[in-house]
Amino acid sequence: MAELKIEGLTAEIEGTQILKGVDLTIRQGETHALMGPNGSGKSPLSSAIMGHPAYEVTGGSVTLDGEDVLDKDPDERAALGLFLAMQYPTEIPGVSLTNFLRTAVNTLRGEELPVRQFMSELREHMSDLGMDEKFLQRNVNEGFSGGEKKRFEILQMAMIQPRIAVLDETDSGLDVDALRVVSAGVNKLRGPDLGVLLITHYSRILNYVEPDHVHVMLDGRIAQSGGKELADDLEESGYEQFRVSA
Amino acid sequence: MTPFTPKELTEQDVLALSAAREEPDWLRDRRQEAFKAFADFAWPHRKMEAWRMTDPRRFDLERPVALADGPSPSAPSSIVAAAGELAASATLSDAGLRDVEVGESGVEILDLSQASQGPRADVVKESLGAAVGAEGKFEALNLAAFTAGALVHLPAELIVDRPISLTVHVDAEGTHIPRILITTGHHARGSVYVTFTGDADATVIEALEVVVGDEARIDLVTAQQWGDRVDQIATRRGTVQRDASYRPLDAQLGGKTSYIRPDVHLAGQGADGELLGVSFADAGQHFETRSELRHDASNSHAEALYKGTLQGESRSVWYGNIRIEPHAKQCTSEETGRYLILTDHARADPLPFLEILTSDVQGCGHHSSVGQIDELQLFYLLSRGIPRRAALRMLIFGFFSEVTERIDLPGVTEAVLGEVADSIDEEAIVLSDPRRTH
Ligand SMILES: Nc1ncnc2c1ncn2[C@@H]1O[C@H](COP(=O)(O)OP(=O)(O)OP(=O)(O)O)[C@@H](O)[C@H]1O
Ligand SMILES: [Mg+2]
């Protein structure tokens, strides 16, 4: 059972401290929701986990099954089984989506998947996510709408089969129907082999993707942890209550 | 005859050369006329507009011309090797044309001096100098004193499916003055790969002219694939007749200095020109490309698209011009130059210009940019497990894709990207700062 353990993680960007000591443990098979106001540091946390070049980790540790993650390059972290669905996926003009995905899948699964098998898996997941076949002709995120980008992130997760996935606001920018489809896509991937950290502003998605744990982030720290009821509580009373107690 | 140098070229040298090549009087006269123009032009210098970015002193003009052939090239260039079966092929070296193989293709490849008095004399007479004349110092020098020339002729209605390969091989020290004339009759179609191979302390002053007949189409690949000691000046121009199409791709990969004018002259109604270029400038290399899309007839369309990467202490200049003549109505024209700087100390200058002499334009525009590899794009690929080396390659190929996706000539994209991949120095790559783009 893989375990991602974050302890006392601090990080800064351009000399400004953004993460001020984050503690969080996510195991394969579990789903955690992370909520918090704008600017509280949710994306910086997910970026630091994946090794985003803009964030400098200044203290604490992140380990996967005891193995240090922080001294590794992003591709090595992916090879360990980490995945990040980004809040703002990057457009990469000129790089074909299929070529990109095939390279990623072959690298991470450690075997040259036969093209036919690759394509049939891809088509199946695309249809689950309500993605048109025409996407196969396109370049990575280039000209995608906000919702299309989010679907494509989940499609990658489905193809790559990570052990621990961080989904940074995968629900924002999705209309009600899309939210249902994407949630169903995520649910289909959940199981004993996948741990999920779901970052969101809205408890709406949590009605579809039921979390085992909910955490509230405030000002670069986890201010409160609890069960699903914590999300409902937040929906009613906002973040102010935690600020006072924090 | 005694080898002359470009610097000291005399009329006697020109006459002696023509005599040594056993050329007919009319060709000798034409060389002589070009010599007069040559003598009247001043040598280029830094203060001339066209030489602001490339110091003409980079070209050693005191190297004696090479007139004799060395051994044939031992292997074809990577582009020709990747092309598979060829329709026809030949090598142009210092004493003239050799290793000609045309098989049953119907393509005619002839030594220019010999063609000027054989059954194709009329073609040479009509087309020699028609696209690239004695219009400047080096162009006049070439026409007056080309040491070796090739005629590639596609008779009317001939359609050639496989590439025609012409290798310009330089392996002797000195000055080389090759001239290539490609002509077609009406409705002919074919693709010609001109690859430049070999290496020596050499100055190459080249002229390449293409005359595309009515409703004909020529796809041309010019690929500098020689070693890092060659300095080259080239003027290449396609004159495109009614409803004809000319699509040259320039792959600037090798050489030390390369100063190239790839032009298209849209001479007939509805003519179409698409100038493409990819370049990879590595440490010590200096490239300048000066493209002109000249609309000389109505309803003509043209596009220029040059993309290059730079690495180490290198320089790439693209000066693009669109000129639409007053009588050329309803034309569309677009030019683009984009450069990707991979490491420190490289510099790129894309400089687009427009000379629109009519108000009746269908569409006209220019684009240029200089950038670096985007660190966020790289992070995205890495985060999906793609190793750094493969990810960088993917981004660089992605940069070139705007050009490569338009190429449907056998072997070309594959070979060009192969050369690019082999040249990338991953360790030295400097990325754009994500904090600025966050
Ligand atoms: N380049 C930067 N320089 C300084 N501060 C930055 C920079 N980038 C981000 N920050 C700060 O980091 C903090 C946290 O970042 P961010 O806004 O991504 O958090 P978040 O919790 O993911 O918010 P959201 O819910 O809006 O996605 C913010 O206060 C933001 O202003
Ligand atoms: Mg965020």
XYZ file of C-alpha atoms and ligand atoms in Angstrom:
716
model
C 0.000 0.000 0.000
C 1.748 3.159 -1.191
C 1.786 6.052 1.199
C 2.535 9.659 0.362
C 3.698 11.393 3.498
C 4.072 15.161 3.693
C 5.649 16.478 6.878
C 6.311 20.060 7.901
C 6.567 21.113 4.247
C 7.548 24.726 3.706
C 8.065 26.361 0.321
C 8.496 29.767 -1.185
C 8.141 31.512 -4.488
C 10.345 34.493 -5.262
C 11.293 34.763 -1.623
C 7.686 34.790 -0.375
C 6.851 31.935 1.918
C 3.694 30.224 0.692
C 3.687 26.850 2.436
C 4.256 27.189 6.145
C 4.464 23.639 7.398
C 2.056 21.229 5.747
C 1.382 17.784 7.221
C -0.695 15.333 5.220
C -0.660 11.605 4.557
C -2.431 9.971 1.621
C -2.553 6.230 1.106
C -3.466 4.205 -1.927
C -7.185 3.477 -1.817
C -8.054 6.681 0.060
C -9.684 9.829 -1.234
C -8.871 13.097 0.493
C -10.467 16.434 -0.253
C -8.462 19.595 0.279
C -10.376 22.832 0.532
C -9.368 26.362 1.312
C -9.823 29.944 0.216
C -8.103 31.491 -2.788
C -4.459 32.016 -2.155
C -4.253 29.639 0.794
C -1.587 27.550 -0.941
C -3.416 24.560 -2.397
C -1.853 24.793 -5.840
C 1.595 25.504 -4.426
C 1.266 22.316 -2.360
C 0.360 20.221 -5.361
C 3.079 21.899 -7.426
C 5.684 21.258 -4.751
C 4.672 17.594 -4.597
C 5.263 17.263 -8.358
C 8.455 19.362 -8.469
C 7.257 22.504 -10.222
C 10.309 24.669 -10.997
C 8.788 27.901 -9.660
C 8.518 26.682 -6.084
C 11.465 26.312 -3.826
C 11.038 23.858 -0.998
C 12.724 25.294 2.063
C 11.961 22.654 4.667
C 10.086 19.513 5.625
C 9.789 16.329 3.662
C 7.695 14.492 1.125
C 8.162 10.751 0.866
C 6.482 7.980 -1.033
C 6.792 4.696 0.824
C 9.679 6.201 2.725
C 11.515 7.231 -0.412
C 12.439 10.911 -0.648
C 10.434 12.587 -3.379
C 11.867 16.073 -3.105
C 15.318 15.255 -4.443
C 13.823 13.833 -7.604
C 13.030 15.421 -10.951
C 9.356 15.556 -11.984
C 9.736 12.670 -14.428
C 11.194 10.503 -11.670
C 8.323 11.455 -9.383
C 5.912 10.399 -12.102
C 7.792 7.128 -12.377
C 7.249 6.590 -8.633
C 3.517 6.776 -9.293
C 2.677 10.424 -8.619
C 0.335 12.328 -10.874
C -0.859 15.914 -10.881
C -3.943 17.066 -12.756
C -3.176 20.748 -13.032
C -5.456 23.645 -12.246
C -4.244 25.377 -15.418
C -2.908 22.737 -17.813
C -0.197 24.080 -20.102
C -0.787 24.410 -23.821
C 1.984 22.873 -25.878
C 1.627 23.937 -29.508
C 3.078 21.613 -32.092
C 3.202 18.560 -29.822
C 0.615 16.038 -30.900
C -1.631 14.700 -28.198
C -1.317 11.071 -29.266
C 2.457 11.179 -29.584
C 2.696 12.807 -26.163
C 0.371 10.315 -24.499
C 1.979 7.321 -26.099
C 5.426 8.427 -24.990
C 4.167 9.035 -21.455
C 2.315 5.745 -21.244
C 5.173 3.700 -22.665
C 7.635 5.327 -20.298
C 5.520 5.007 -17.184
C 4.162 1.552 -17.782
C 7.650 0.436 -18.651
C 6.602 -1.406 -21.794
C 5.992 -0.553 -25.403
C 2.218 -0.923 -25.524
C 1.096 -2.237 -28.936
C -0.483 0.624 -30.882
C -3.805 -1.174 -31.205
C -4.057 -1.826 -27.502
C -3.045 1.752 -26.747
C -5.656 3.131 -29.117
C -8.442 0.914 -27.865
C -7.703 1.812 -24.226
C -7.542 5.457 -25.197
C -10.839 5.335 -27.073
C -12.544 3.608 -24.185
C -11.446 6.215 -21.656
C -12.283 9.014 -24.042
C -15.784 7.759 -24.449
C -16.119 7.447 -20.652
C -15.105 11.091 -20.392
C -17.339 12.198 -23.232
C -14.389 13.257 -25.377
C -14.735 13.356 -29.130
C -12.379 11.280 -31.301
C -11.332 14.519 -32.964
C -9.143 15.212 -29.951
C -6.717 12.630 -31.266
C -5.794 15.015 -34.080
C -4.987 17.880 -31.779
C -1.973 19.179 -29.966
C -1.528 19.001 -26.198
C -4.096 21.380 -24.668
C -3.720 23.746 -27.608
C -6.894 25.748 -28.010
C -8.763 23.484 -25.560
C -11.616 25.038 -23.616
C -11.299 25.069 -19.835
C -13.522 22.007 -19.552
C -11.677 20.126 -22.301
C -8.403 20.677 -20.530
C -9.807 19.211 -17.329
C -11.126 16.157 -19.135
C -7.800 15.647 -20.813
C -6.037 15.713 -17.434
C -8.295 12.913 -16.222
C -7.804 11.038 -19.478
C -4.058 11.138 -18.866
C -4.566 9.889 -15.342
C -6.622 7.006 -16.696
C -3.942 6.059 -19.213
C -0.958 6.556 -16.918
C -2.432 4.644 -13.959
C -0.701 6.467 -11.099
C -0.694 5.330 -7.481
C -1.293 8.752 -5.958
C -3.053 11.481 -7.929
C -3.494 15.114 -6.965
C -6.425 16.726 -8.770
C -6.115 20.488 -8.522
C -9.552 22.015 -9.055
C -10.459 19.554 -11.738
C -14.077 20.544 -11.114
C -13.769 24.269 -11.674
C -14.767 25.421 -15.111
C -16.960 22.357 -15.655
C -20.680 22.725 -16.247
C -23.090 20.483 -14.319
C -23.187 17.749 -16.935
C -19.443 17.780 -17.442
C -18.942 17.611 -13.706
C -21.038 14.461 -13.580
C -19.146 12.859 -16.456
C -15.720 13.738 -15.115
C -16.661 12.650 -11.597
C -17.852 9.334 -12.965
C -14.528 9.068 -14.799
C -12.626 9.672 -11.577
C -14.805 7.235 -9.650
C -14.148 4.556 -12.219
C -10.428 4.909 -11.582
C -10.757 4.869 -7.819
C -10.062 1.657 -6.041
C -7.517 0.045 -3.781
C -4.659 1.007 -6.141
C -5.307 4.737 -6.301
C -4.976 7.416 -3.657
C -6.552 10.771 -4.525
C -6.034 14.259 -3.192
C -8.920 16.257 -4.572
C -8.503 20.010 -4.343
C -11.750 21.917 -4.674
C -13.682 24.998 -3.670
C -17.063 23.359 -3.887
C -18.594 20.521 -1.967
C -20.607 19.859 -5.120
C -18.025 17.483 -6.563
C -17.795 15.719 -3.208
C -21.371 14.576 -3.691
C -20.112 12.577 -6.656
C -16.612 11.706 -5.528
C -17.103 10.891 -1.864
C -13.988 11.652 0.177
C -12.820 9.617 3.146
C -11.135 12.674 4.631
C -11.527 16.409 4.246
C -8.824 18.950 5.055
C -9.009 22.685 5.235
C -6.004 24.721 4.225
C -5.507 28.232 5.496
C -2.522 30.433 4.996
C -0.109 27.688 3.992
C -1.102 25.121 6.633
C -3.694 22.420 7.189
C -5.983 24.147 9.695
C -8.498 21.384 10.206
C -9.088 17.782 9.175
C -12.224 15.683 9.416
C -14.719 13.637 7.474
C -17.193 14.532 4.766
C -19.256 16.567 7.280
C -16.440 19.121 7.385
C -17.121 19.992 3.763
C -20.825 20.464 4.449
C -19.949 22.609 7.403
C -17.755 24.780 5.208
C -20.500 25.162 2.669
C -22.674 26.681 5.406
C -20.313 28.766 7.454
C -17.290 29.497 5.266
C -13.650 29.553 6.287
C -13.879 32.265 8.917
C -14.542 29.816 11.742
C -11.198 28.092 11.157
C -9.353 31.339 10.947
C -10.540 32.161 14.442
C -9.630 28.802 15.853
C -6.347 28.668 13.926
C 43.780 27.893 -67.391
C 45.093 29.420 -64.207
C 42.764 29.613 -61.225
C 41.496 33.124 -60.554
C 40.182 34.538 -57.306
C 36.850 36.381 -56.970
C 38.710 39.439 -55.754
C 40.994 39.607 -58.803
C 38.627 38.267 -61.441
C 39.347 39.663 -64.913
C 37.581 39.509 -68.253
C 40.374 37.243 -69.509
C 39.629 34.776 -66.741
C 35.990 34.684 -67.793
C 36.874 34.128 -71.454
C 39.428 31.468 -70.594
C 36.899 29.669 -68.402
C 34.272 29.701 -71.140
C 36.845 28.406 -73.626
C 38.035 25.681 -71.254
C 34.421 24.537 -70.843
C 34.054 24.609 -74.656
C 31.004 26.817 -74.530
C 29.271 28.374 -77.543
C 29.773 32.024 -78.346
C 26.402 33.153 -77.056
C 27.170 31.778 -73.610
C 30.629 33.292 -73.643
C 29.022 36.647 -74.545
C 26.543 36.314 -71.758
C 29.313 35.625 -69.275
C 31.193 38.610 -70.619
C 28.178 40.848 -70.228
C 27.732 39.647 -66.674
C 31.373 40.383 -66.036
C 30.812 44.001 -67.037
C 28.008 44.264 -64.511
C 30.226 42.570 -61.938
C 33.012 45.075 -62.545
C 30.579 47.963 -62.091
C 29.230 46.823 -58.726
C 31.113 47.774 -55.599
C 32.142 44.996 -53.258
C 29.617 44.651 -50.442
C 30.528 46.278 -47.173
C 29.009 46.635 -43.727
C 27.317 49.951 -44.485
C 25.137 48.468 -47.217
C 21.642 47.675 -46.035
C 21.847 44.061 -47.177
C 25.073 43.505 -45.261
C 24.264 45.142 -41.960
C 23.894 41.859 -40.150
C 26.469 39.740 -41.922
C 29.955 41.111 -42.321
C 31.020 40.411 -45.919
C 34.547 39.964 -44.597
C 33.402 36.584 -43.342
C 33.845 35.473 -46.955
C 37.413 34.951 -48.047
C 37.440 36.188 -51.644
C 41.107 35.567 -52.171
C 40.806 31.840 -52.360
C 41.594 30.602 -55.876
C 38.774 28.804 -57.654
C 38.800 25.038 -57.556
C 38.460 23.707 -61.090
C 39.284 20.030 -60.863
C 37.272 17.218 -59.346
C 38.285 15.215 -56.340
C 36.831 11.790 -55.642
C 33.066 11.356 -55.738
C 31.292 11.777 -52.414
C 31.516 8.567 -50.433
C 27.970 8.663 -49.065
C 24.781 10.535 -49.842
C 23.549 13.222 -47.471
C 21.153 12.062 -44.762
C 18.230 13.627 -46.601
C 18.958 11.781 -49.820
C 19.646 8.588 -47.878
C 16.236 8.891 -46.217
C 14.453 9.670 -49.473
C 14.411 6.076 -50.659
C 14.129 5.436 -54.359
C 15.137 8.361 -56.564
C 13.822 9.252 -59.993
C 17.174 10.663 -61.064
C 20.418 11.826 -59.532
C 23.697 13.557 -60.271
C 26.615 15.221 -58.537
C 27.796 18.707 -59.309
C 31.397 19.224 -58.386
C 34.140 21.576 -59.500
C 34.806 20.363 -63.031
C 31.150 19.930 -63.878
C 28.385 17.426 -63.631
C 29.008 13.719 -62.994
C 27.442 10.485 -61.814
C 24.310 11.299 -63.795
C 21.544 8.735 -63.559
C 18.168 9.498 -65.012
C 16.914 6.032 -65.877
C 13.470 6.018 -67.430
C 12.302 9.029 -65.445
C 12.098 11.413 -68.366
C 14.022 13.978 -66.317
C 16.965 15.563 -68.073
C 20.042 16.420 -66.040
C 22.806 17.991 -68.074
C 26.026 19.847 -67.534
C 25.145 23.483 -68.125
C 28.101 24.215 -70.434
C 27.304 21.169 -72.550
C 23.547 21.745 -72.501
C 24.112 25.203 -73.951
C 24.955 23.673 -77.299
C 23.000 20.434 -77.355
C 19.338 19.773 -78.013
C 18.403 21.776 -74.906
C 20.365 24.868 -75.959
C 17.096 26.744 -76.455
C 16.030 26.063 -72.882
C 19.347 27.280 -71.479
C 19.387 30.266 -73.781
C 15.923 31.291 -72.709
C 16.192 30.606 -68.991
C 19.799 31.160 -67.970
C 19.820 34.352 -65.962
C 16.039 34.701 -66.238
C 15.452 34.196 -62.534
C 18.854 35.122 -61.118
C 20.579 37.649 -63.346
C 23.596 39.889 -62.904
C 21.676 41.953 -60.371
C 24.315 42.282 -57.673
C 27.997 41.736 -57.120
C 27.824 38.047 -56.273
C 25.025 37.232 -58.698
C 26.994 38.851 -61.510
C 30.123 37.041 -60.377
C 28.320 33.725 -60.578
C 26.848 34.354 -64.001
C 30.198 35.540 -65.341
C 32.346 32.888 -63.766
C 30.340 29.842 -62.702
C 32.824 27.019 -62.720
C 30.334 24.190 -62.841
C 26.681 24.175 -63.717
C 23.724 21.836 -63.947
C 20.513 21.963 -65.882
C 17.615 19.961 -64.512
C 14.788 19.992 -67.002
C 11.317 18.524 -66.711
C 9.707 18.532 -70.140
C 6.085 19.611 -70.458
C 3.519 17.364 -68.749
C 6.137 15.142 -67.150
C 5.065 14.091 -63.667
C 7.862 12.681 -61.550
C 6.787 10.892 -58.383
C 10.148 10.175 -56.796
C 12.682 12.842 -55.817
C 15.355 14.069 -58.190
C 18.642 14.439 -56.330
C 21.441 16.816 -57.153
C 24.396 16.759 -54.782
C 26.674 19.780 -54.750
C 29.894 18.411 -53.388
C 32.742 20.545 -52.105
C 35.891 18.903 -50.835
C 38.691 21.064 -52.189
C 40.051 24.193 -50.599
C 39.247 27.362 -52.498
C 36.354 29.154 -54.125
C 33.499 27.242 -55.707
C 31.004 28.864 -58.053
C 28.207 26.406 -58.798
C 25.137 27.299 -60.810
C 21.943 25.342 -61.007
C 19.140 25.899 -63.447
C 15.879 24.041 -62.994
C 13.282 24.435 -65.712
C 9.955 22.875 -66.500
C 7.616 22.845 -69.431
C 3.924 23.471 -68.738
C 2.049 21.073 -66.461
C 5.203 19.288 -65.317
C 5.620 18.289 -61.687
C 8.518 17.105 -59.634
C 10.595 17.518 -56.536
C 14.292 18.302 -56.601
C 16.590 17.771 -53.607
C 19.728 19.850 -53.810
C 21.999 18.809 -50.977
C 25.321 20.397 -50.192
C 27.921 17.996 -48.867
C 31.632 17.792 -48.139
C 33.935 20.042 -46.164
C 36.954 22.224 -46.871
C 38.193 25.745 -46.235
C 35.924 26.947 -48.947
C 33.966 29.937 -50.164
C 30.902 28.991 -52.176
C 29.147 31.542 -54.354
C 26.062 29.835 -55.639
C 23.174 30.737 -57.893
C 20.113 28.561 -58.253
C 17.295 29.515 -60.539
C 14.036 27.785 -61.114
C 11.698 28.583 -63.938
C 8.332 26.970 -63.339
C 6.185 26.797 -66.476
C 2.447 27.376 -66.720
C 0.493 25.208 -64.287
C 3.632 23.293 -63.370
C 4.839 22.623 -59.864
C 8.298 22.308 -58.405
C 9.045 21.287 -54.846
C 12.623 22.105 -54.035
C 14.704 21.119 -51.057
C 18.011 22.838 -50.510
C 19.957 21.439 -47.609
C 23.257 22.752 -46.355
C 24.742 19.640 -44.857
C 28.418 20.340 -45.197
C 31.028 20.577 -42.503
C 31.806 23.627 -40.444
C 34.472 25.187 -42.664
C 32.351 26.282 -45.589
C 31.189 29.880 -46.086
C 28.365 30.170 -48.562
C 26.540 32.930 -50.383
C 23.551 31.795 -52.382
C 20.906 33.511 -54.438
C 17.990 31.251 -55.223
C 14.890 32.347 -56.994
C 11.894 30.737 -58.531
C 10.106 32.498 -61.351
C 6.601 31.182 -61.360
C 4.361 31.358 -64.409
C 0.596 31.325 -64.655
C -1.120 29.091 -62.095
C 2.176 27.389 -61.360
C 3.510 26.570 -57.948
C 6.960 26.767 -56.412
C 7.643 25.370 -52.963
C 11.217 25.506 -51.799
C 12.314 24.316 -48.377
C 15.681 25.378 -47.104
C 17.348 23.313 -44.410
C 20.223 25.297 -42.985
C 22.088 22.752 -40.936
C 25.770 22.903 -41.759
C 28.500 25.275 -42.853
C 30.129 28.140 -41.023
C 28.569 31.141 -42.688
C 25.505 30.927 -44.801
C 24.000 33.968 -46.479
C 21.035 32.928 -48.512
C 18.445 34.754 -50.548
C 15.545 32.472 -51.277
C 13.111 34.448 -53.396
C 10.025 33.828 -55.354
C 9.006 35.925 -58.311
C 5.323 35.443 -59.016
C 5.365 36.284 -62.686
C 2.070 34.833 -63.872
C -1.539 35.242 -62.816
C -2.525 32.913 -60.021
C 1.056 31.852 -59.340
C 1.737 30.361 -55.949
C 4.896 30.382 -53.872
C 5.552 28.791 -50.514
C 8.982 29.400 -49.057
C 9.836 27.288 -46.049
C 12.938 27.138 -43.953
C 14.263 25.295 -40.948
C 17.620 26.020 -39.430
C 19.743 24.865 -36.546
C 22.608 27.243 -35.832
C 25.245 25.762 -33.573
C 28.315 27.298 -31.941
C 30.350 29.284 -34.463
C 27.662 29.346 -37.138
C 26.246 32.497 -38.664
C 23.156 32.289 -40.846
C 21.332 34.991 -42.721
C 18.262 34.359 -44.830
C 16.801 37.163 -46.929
C 13.567 36.052 -48.471
C 11.500 38.068 -50.878
C 7.988 37.330 -52.050
C 7.590 39.423 -55.144
C 4.116 39.677 -56.581
C 4.357 40.693 -60.204
C 0.960 39.409 -61.320
C -2.583 39.519 -60.035
C -4.177 36.845 -57.870
C -0.844 35.442 -56.857
C -0.360 33.898 -53.431
C 2.772 33.532 -51.432
C 3.913 32.595 -48.013
C 7.290 32.527 -46.330
C 7.797 30.610 -43.093
C 11.217 30.377 -41.513
C 11.864 28.707 -38.211
C 15.184 28.222 -36.557
C 16.801 27.174 -33.330
C 20.123 28.447 -32.076
C 22.653 27.005 -29.696
C 26.043 28.168 -28.442
C 27.625 31.306 -29.811
C 25.603 31.498 -32.995
C 23.538 33.963 -34.951
C 20.527 33.755 -37.209
C 19.111 36.634 -39.146
C 15.943 36.520 -41.171
C 15.091 39.515 -43.263
C 11.815 38.981 -45.046
C 10.235 41.219 -47.613
C 6.917 41.161 -49.372
C 6.782 43.283 -52.474
C 3.522 43.705 -54.312
C 3.893 45.555 -57.594
C 1.326 48.221 -58.526
C -0.261 46.094 -61.252
C -0.549 42.959 -59.068
C -4.118 43.029 -57.766
C -5.887 40.814 -55.275
C -2.800 39.065 -53.979
C -2.356 37.336 -50.651
C 0.989 37.234 -48.982
C 2.311 36.371 -45.568
C 5.756 36.070 -44.034
C 6.847 34.669 -40.713
C 10.166 34.219 -38.958
C 10.364 32.502 -35.579
C 13.413 31.564 -33.598
C 13.999 29.507 -30.511
C 17.121 30.276 -28.526
C 18.292 27.151 -26.758
C 21.351 28.391 -24.894
C 23.127 31.531 -23.786
C 25.185 33.580 -26.245
C 22.987 32.933 -29.267
C 21.186 35.737 -31.035
C 18.372 35.815 -33.553
C 16.999 38.762 -35.507
C 13.799 38.252 -37.459
C 13.137 41.397 -39.499
C 10.000 41.458 -41.643
C 9.331 44.217 -44.156
C 6.514 45.058 -46.523
C 6.555 46.998 -49.781
C 2.976 47.151 -50.917
C 2.649 49.304 -54.006
C -1.036 48.725 -54.610
C -4.118 49.317 -52.519
C -5.913 46.334 -53.990
C -4.608 43.619 -51.693
C -6.520 40.534 -50.648
C -4.473 39.890 -47.557
C -1.009 40.611 -46.336
C 0.770 40.152 -43.037
C 3.940 39.376 -41.197
C 4.884 37.732 -37.910
C 8.097 37.316 -36.051
C 9.242 36.129 -32.661
C 12.233 35.075 -30.648
C 11.726 32.845 -27.635
C 13.145 30.183 -25.414
C 11.897 26.790 -24.390
C 9.068 27.326 -21.962
C 9.885 25.854 -18.588
C 6.207 25.250 -17.836
C 5.781 23.244 -21.015
C 8.828 21.231 -20.099
C 7.473 20.688 -16.579
C 4.196 19.487 -18.014
C 5.926 16.830 -20.107
C 8.253 15.794 -17.279
C 5.351 15.494 -14.863
C 3.944 12.872 -17.220
C 7.049 10.799 -16.819
C 8.687 11.814 -20.098
C 12.451 12.044 -19.467
C 14.077 15.436 -19.915
C 15.962 14.533 -23.062
C 12.892 13.200 -24.829
C 10.789 16.081 -23.538
C 13.186 18.723 -24.885
C 13.279 16.972 -28.197
C 9.506 16.877 -28.283
C 9.306 20.627 -27.648
C 11.908 21.429 -30.296
C 10.206 19.196 -32.852
C 6.960 20.861 -31.796
C 8.509 24.220 -32.564
C 9.431 23.043 -36.054
C 6.108 21.326 -36.652
C 4.565 24.430 -38.195
C 6.996 23.840 -41.055
C 7.351 20.067 -41.000
C 3.621 19.452 -41.142
C 3.583 21.145 -44.537
C 6.284 18.927 -45.977
C 5.149 15.812 -47.731
C 8.367 14.881 -49.485
C 9.871 11.455 -48.830
C 12.508 11.364 -46.103
C 12.831 15.095 -45.602
C 11.136 15.698 -42.256
C 12.621 12.543 -40.813
C 16.165 13.403 -41.889
C 15.976 17.068 -40.925
C 14.603 16.306 -37.466
C 17.197 13.565 -37.104
C 19.945 16.112 -37.747
C 18.329 18.519 -35.322
C 18.028 15.855 -32.618
C 21.686 14.910 -33.030
C 22.733 18.521 -32.562
C 20.803 19.318 -29.381
C 23.009 19.855 -26.364
C 20.510 19.126 -23.559
C 22.906 20.068 -20.791
C 23.350 23.611 -22.077
C 19.700 24.447 -22.624
C 18.466 27.537 -20.838
C 14.745 27.777 -20.212
C 12.438 30.735 -20.005
C 11.838 31.616 -16.364
C 8.460 30.291 -15.176
C 8.119 33.123 -12.683
C 7.794 35.546 -15.520
C 5.176 33.475 -17.268
C 3.334 32.265 -14.158
N 5.028 34.540 -8.619
C 4.540 34.754 -7.377
N 5.108 35.666 -6.577
C 4.638 35.868 -5.330
N 3.574 35.222 -4.813
C 2.975 34.297 -5.562
C 3.417 34.004 -6.883
N 2.640 33.028 -7.384
C 1.729 32.736 -6.425
N 1.927 33.499 -5.351
C 1.122 33.500 -4.125
O 1.014 32.211 -3.560
C -0.194 32.157 -2.813
C -0.878 30.838 -3.024
O -0.998 30.543 -4.386
P -2.387 30.155 -5.096
O -3.176 31.399 -5.336
O -2.023 29.362 -6.266
O -3.150 29.266 -4.002
P -4.465 28.405 -4.156
O -4.822 27.999 -2.777
O -4.254 27.325 -5.119
O -5.561 29.430 -4.689
P -6.775 29.208 -5.728
O -7.896 28.668 -4.916
O -7.079 30.579 -6.193
O -6.349 28.291 -6.790
C -1.045 33.356 -3.217
O -1.049 34.248 -2.163
C -0.309 33.915 -4.404
O -0.449 35.312 -4.463
Mg -4.994 26.890 -6.974
